[in-house]
Amino acid sequence: MRKVIVMTAILALTACGQESNDKIQRAKAASEAAMVQAPVGHWALEITEGQRATITDTTGRLLDNGFTPYIFESGGVQHFLIGPFTTEAQAVQAQEKMKLKRKLDGIETNVIELPAAN
């Protein structure tokens, strides 16, 4: 991403006829300063087995109540998850919010730690 920003800045400066090395260096420095590391989620809520409703029905109920589920495959097994969350505490808090919503009765979850991305 940073390389794209730097190349764009260099091309913009060159196209304007301003090929000053000093301006190119300032553009590189500005792009490096603006780069922010996004937090990586390592925790999720796993929807447990035994649901009588279909995945589409459960997904609709979750979406209607502000939770976005997704399918995560690990070791050839698909997991139906909500998240990811940066911390375990955030995952537990979301689990508690789900328990308070009557329309989500019957949807059971477990807090799990996601495997590290390779």
mmCIF file with all atom_site columns, N, CA, C and O in Angstrom, residues 2 6 24 26 32 37-38 53-54 59 71 74 82-85 90-91 96 111:
data_model
loop_
_atom_site.group_PDB
_atom_site.id
_atom_site.type_symbol
_atom_site.label_atom_id
_atom_site.label_alt_id
_atom_site.label_comp_id
_atom_site.label_asym_id
_atom_site.label_entity_id
_atom_site.label_seq_id
_atom_site.pdbx_PDB_ins_code
_atom_site.Cartn_x
_atom_site.Cartn_y
_atom_site.Cartn_z
_atom_site.occupancy
_atom_site.B_iso_or_equiv
_atom_site.pdbx_formal_charge
_atom_site.auth_seq_id
_atom_site.auth_comp_id
_atom_site.auth_asym_id
_atom_site.auth_atom_id
_atom_site.pdbx_PDB_model_num
ATOM 1  N N  . ARG A 1 2   ? 1.911   1.240   0.847  1.00 0.00 ? 2   ARG A N  1
ATOM 2  C CA . ARG A 1 2   ? 2.789   2.402   0.942  1.00 0.00 ? 2   ARG A CA 1
ATOM 3  C C  . ARG A 1 2   ? 3.493   2.651   -0.381 1.00 0.00 ? 2   ARG A C  1
ATOM 4  O O  . ARG A 1 2   ? 3.630   3.793   -0.805 1.00 0.00 ? 2   ARG A O  1
ATOM 5  N N  . VAL A 1 6   ? 3.521   6.099   -2.551 1.00 0.00 ? 6   VAL A N  1
ATOM 6  C CA . VAL A 1 6   ? 4.778   6.764   -2.916 1.00 0.00 ? 6   VAL A CA 1
ATOM 7  C C  . VAL A 1 6   ? 4.883   6.902   -4.430 1.00 0.00 ? 6   VAL A C  1
ATOM 8  O O  . VAL A 1 6   ? 5.241   7.962   -4.936 1.00 0.00 ? 6   VAL A O  1
ATOM 9  N N  . ILE A 1 24  ? 10.192  14.952  -3.705 1.00 0.00 ? 24  ILE A N  1
ATOM 10 C CA . ILE A 1 24  ? 9.942   13.514  -3.725 1.00 0.00 ? 24  ILE A CA 1
ATOM 11 C C  . ILE A 1 24  ? 10.195  12.931  -2.335 1.00 0.00 ? 24  ILE A C  1
ATOM 12 O O  . ILE A 1 24  ? 9.417   12.123  -1.834 1.00 0.00 ? 24  ILE A O  1
ATOM 13 N N  . ARG A 1 26  ? 9.979   14.504  0.515  1.00 0.00 ? 26  ARG A N  1
ATOM 14 C CA . ARG A 1 26  ? 8.899   14.954  1.414  1.00 0.00 ? 26  ARG A CA 1
ATOM 15 C C  . ARG A 1 26  ? 7.631   14.138  1.193  1.00 0.00 ? 26  ARG A C  1
ATOM 16 O O  . ARG A 1 26  ? 6.922   13.821  2.134  1.00 0.00 ? 26  ARG A O  1
ATOM 17 N N  . GLU A 1 32  ? 4.732   7.805   4.657  1.00 0.00 ? 32  GLU A N  1
ATOM 18 C CA . GLU A 1 32  ? 5.124   6.921   5.749  1.00 0.00 ? 32  GLU A CA 1
ATOM 19 C C  . GLU A 1 32  ? 4.488   7.374   7.060  1.00 0.00 ? 32  GLU A C  1
ATOM 20 O O  . GLU A 1 32  ? 4.079   6.547   7.866  1.00 0.00 ? 32  GLU A O  1
ATOM 21 N N  . GLN A 1 37  ? -1.288  1.205   11.277 1.00 0.00 ? 37  GLN A N  1
ATOM 22 C CA . GLN A 1 37  ? -1.476  -0.234  11.357 1.00 0.00 ? 37  GLN A CA 1
ATOM 23 C C  . GLN A 1 37  ? -2.875  -0.517  11.898 1.00 0.00 ? 37  GLN A C  1
ATOM 24 O O  . GLN A 1 37  ? -3.219  -0.093  12.989 1.00 0.00 ? 37  GLN A O  1
ATOM 25 N N  . ALA A 1 38  ? -3.671  -1.227  11.118 1.00 0.00 ? 38  ALA A N  1
ATOM 26 C CA . ALA A 1 38  ? -5.020  -1.577  11.561 1.00 0.00 ? 38  ALA A CA 1
ATOM 27 C C  . ALA A 1 38  ? -4.943  -2.708  12.576 1.00 0.00 ? 38  ALA A C  1
ATOM 28 O O  . ALA A 1 38  ? -4.099  -3.594  12.467 1.00 0.00 ? 38  ALA A O  1
ATOM 29 N N  . ALA A 1 53  ? -32.619 -23.884 12.884 1.00 0.00 ? 53  ALA A N  1
ATOM 30 C CA . ALA A 1 53  ? -32.823 -22.979 11.754 1.00 0.00 ? 53  ALA A CA 1
ATOM 31 C C  . ALA A 1 53  ? -31.684 -23.148 10.752 1.00 0.00 ? 53  ALA A C  1
ATOM 32 O O  . ALA A 1 53  ? -30.588 -23.569 11.101 1.00 0.00 ? 53  ALA A O  1
ATOM 33 N N  . THR A 1 54  ? -31.965 -22.794 9.505  1.00 0.00 ? 54  THR A N  1
ATOM 34 C CA . THR A 1 54  ? -30.928 -22.865 8.484  1.00 0.00 ? 54  THR A CA 1
ATOM 35 C C  . THR A 1 54  ? -29.934 -21.717 8.677  1.00 0.00 ? 54  THR A C  1
ATOM 36 O O  . THR A 1 54  ? -30.216 -20.742 9.381  1.00 0.00 ? 54  THR A O  1
ATOM 37 N N  . THR A 1 59  ? -28.492 -16.208 9.756  1.00 0.00 ? 59  THR A N  1
ATOM 38 C CA . THR A 1 59  ? -27.782 -15.035 9.252  1.00 0.00 ? 59  THR A CA 1
ATOM 39 C C  . THR A 1 59  ? -28.713 -13.828 9.204  1.00 0.00 ? 59  THR A C  1
ATOM 40 O O  . THR A 1 59  ? -28.350 -12.734 9.627  1.00 0.00 ? 59  THR A O  1
ATOM 41 N N  . ILE A 1 71  ? -18.363 -17.110 7.274  1.00 0.00 ? 71  ILE A N  1
ATOM 42 C CA . ILE A 1 71  ? -17.878 -18.485 7.285  1.00 0.00 ? 71  ILE A CA 1
ATOM 43 C C  . ILE A 1 71  ? -16.356 -18.446 7.244  1.00 0.00 ? 71  ILE A C  1
ATOM 44 O O  . ILE A 1 71  ? -15.765 -17.753 6.420  1.00 0.00 ? 71  ILE A O  1
ATOM 45 N N  . SER A 1 74  ? -11.032 -23.640 8.365  1.00 0.00 ? 74  SER A N  1
ATOM 46 C CA . SER A 1 74  ? -9.752  -23.960 8.993  1.00 0.00 ? 74  SER A CA 1
ATOM 47 C C  . SER A 1 74  ? -9.597  -25.472 9.022  1.00 0.00 ? 74  SER A C  1
ATOM 48 O O  . SER A 1 74  ? -10.442 -26.172 9.587  1.00 0.00 ? 74  SER A O  1
ATOM 49 N N  . ILE A 1 82  ? -18.956 -14.856 14.211 1.00 0.00 ? 82  ILE A N  1
ATOM 50 C CA . ILE A 1 82  ? -19.262 -13.435 14.300 1.00 0.00 ? 82  ILE A CA 1
ATOM 51 C C  . ILE A 1 82  ? -17.984 -12.773 14.791 1.00 0.00 ? 82  ILE A C  1
ATOM 52 O O  . ILE A 1 82  ? -17.351 -13.236 15.725 1.00 0.00 ? 82  ILE A O  1
ATOM 53 N N  . GLY A 1 83  ? -17.602 -11.673 14.175 1.00 0.00 ? 83  GLY A N  1
ATOM 54 C CA . GLY A 1 83  ? -16.377 -10.982 14.575 1.00 0.00 ? 83  GLY A CA 1
ATOM 55 C C  . GLY A 1 83  ? -15.609 -10.580 13.339 1.00 0.00 ? 83  GLY A C  1
ATOM 56 O O  . GLY A 1 83  ? -16.219 -10.303 12.315 1.00 0.00 ? 83  GLY A O  1
ATOM 57 N N  . PRO A 1 84  ? -14.330 -10.561 13.372 1.00 0.00 ? 84  PRO A N  1
ATOM 58 C CA . PRO A 1 84  ? -13.428 -10.847 14.488 1.00 0.00 ? 84  PRO A CA 1
ATOM 59 C C  . PRO A 1 84  ? -13.343 -9.662  15.449 1.00 0.00 ? 84  PRO A C  1
ATOM 60 O O  . PRO A 1 84  ? -13.662 -8.532  15.097 1.00 0.00 ? 84  PRO A O  1
ATOM 61 N N  . PHE A 1 85  ? -12.894 -9.954  16.648 1.00 0.00 ? 85  PHE A N  1
ATOM 62 C CA . PHE A 1 85  ? -12.717 -8.959  17.690 1.00 0.00 ? 85  PHE A CA 1
ATOM 63 C C  . PHE A 1 85  ? -11.236 -8.880  18.043 1.00 0.00 ? 85  PHE A C  1
ATOM 64 O O  . PHE A 1 85  ? -10.520 -9.874  17.992 1.00 0.00 ? 85  PHE A O  1
ATOM 65 N N  . GLN A 1 90  ? -13.755 -8.016  24.178 1.00 0.00 ? 90  GLN A N  1
ATOM 66 C CA . GLN A 1 90  ? -14.723 -7.506  23.195 1.00 0.00 ? 90  GLN A CA 1
ATOM 67 C C  . GLN A 1 90  ? -15.636 -8.627  22.710 1.00 0.00 ? 90  GLN A C  1
ATOM 68 O O  . GLN A 1 90  ? -16.833 -8.423  22.510 1.00 0.00 ? 90  GLN A O  1
ATOM 69 N N  . ALA A 1 91  ? -15.074 -9.821  22.524 1.00 0.00 ? 91  ALA A N  1
ATOM 70 C CA . ALA A 1 91  ? -15.872 -10.963 22.085 1.00 0.00 ? 91  ALA A CA 1
ATOM 71 C C  . ALA A 1 91  ? -16.888 -11.348 23.160 1.00 0.00 ? 91  ALA A C  1
ATOM 72 O O  . ALA A 1 91  ? -18.057 -11.610 22.860 1.00 0.00 ? 91  ALA A O  1
ATOM 73 N N  . GLU A 1 96  ? -22.503 -11.239 25.330 1.00 0.00 ? 96  GLU A N  1
ATOM 74 C CA . GLU A 1 96  ? -23.476 -10.791 26.327 1.00 0.00 ? 96  GLU A CA 1
ATOM 75 C C  . GLU A 1 96  ? -24.589 -9.951  25.673 1.00 0.00 ? 96  GLU A C  1
ATOM 76 O O  . GLU A 1 96  ? -25.755 -10.087 26.029 1.00 0.00 ? 96  GLU A O  1
ATOM 77 N N  . VAL A 1 111 ? -16.917 -18.275 22.664 1.00 0.00 ? 111 VAL A N  1
ATOM 78 C CA . VAL A 1 111 ? -15.810 -17.383 22.350 1.00 0.00 ? 111 VAL A CA 1
ATOM 79 C C  . VAL A 1 111 ? -14.618 -18.256 21.989 1.00 0.00 ? 111 VAL A C  1
ATOM 80 O O  . VAL A 1 111 ? -14.243 -19.160 22.743 1.00 0.00 ? 111 VAL A O  1
#
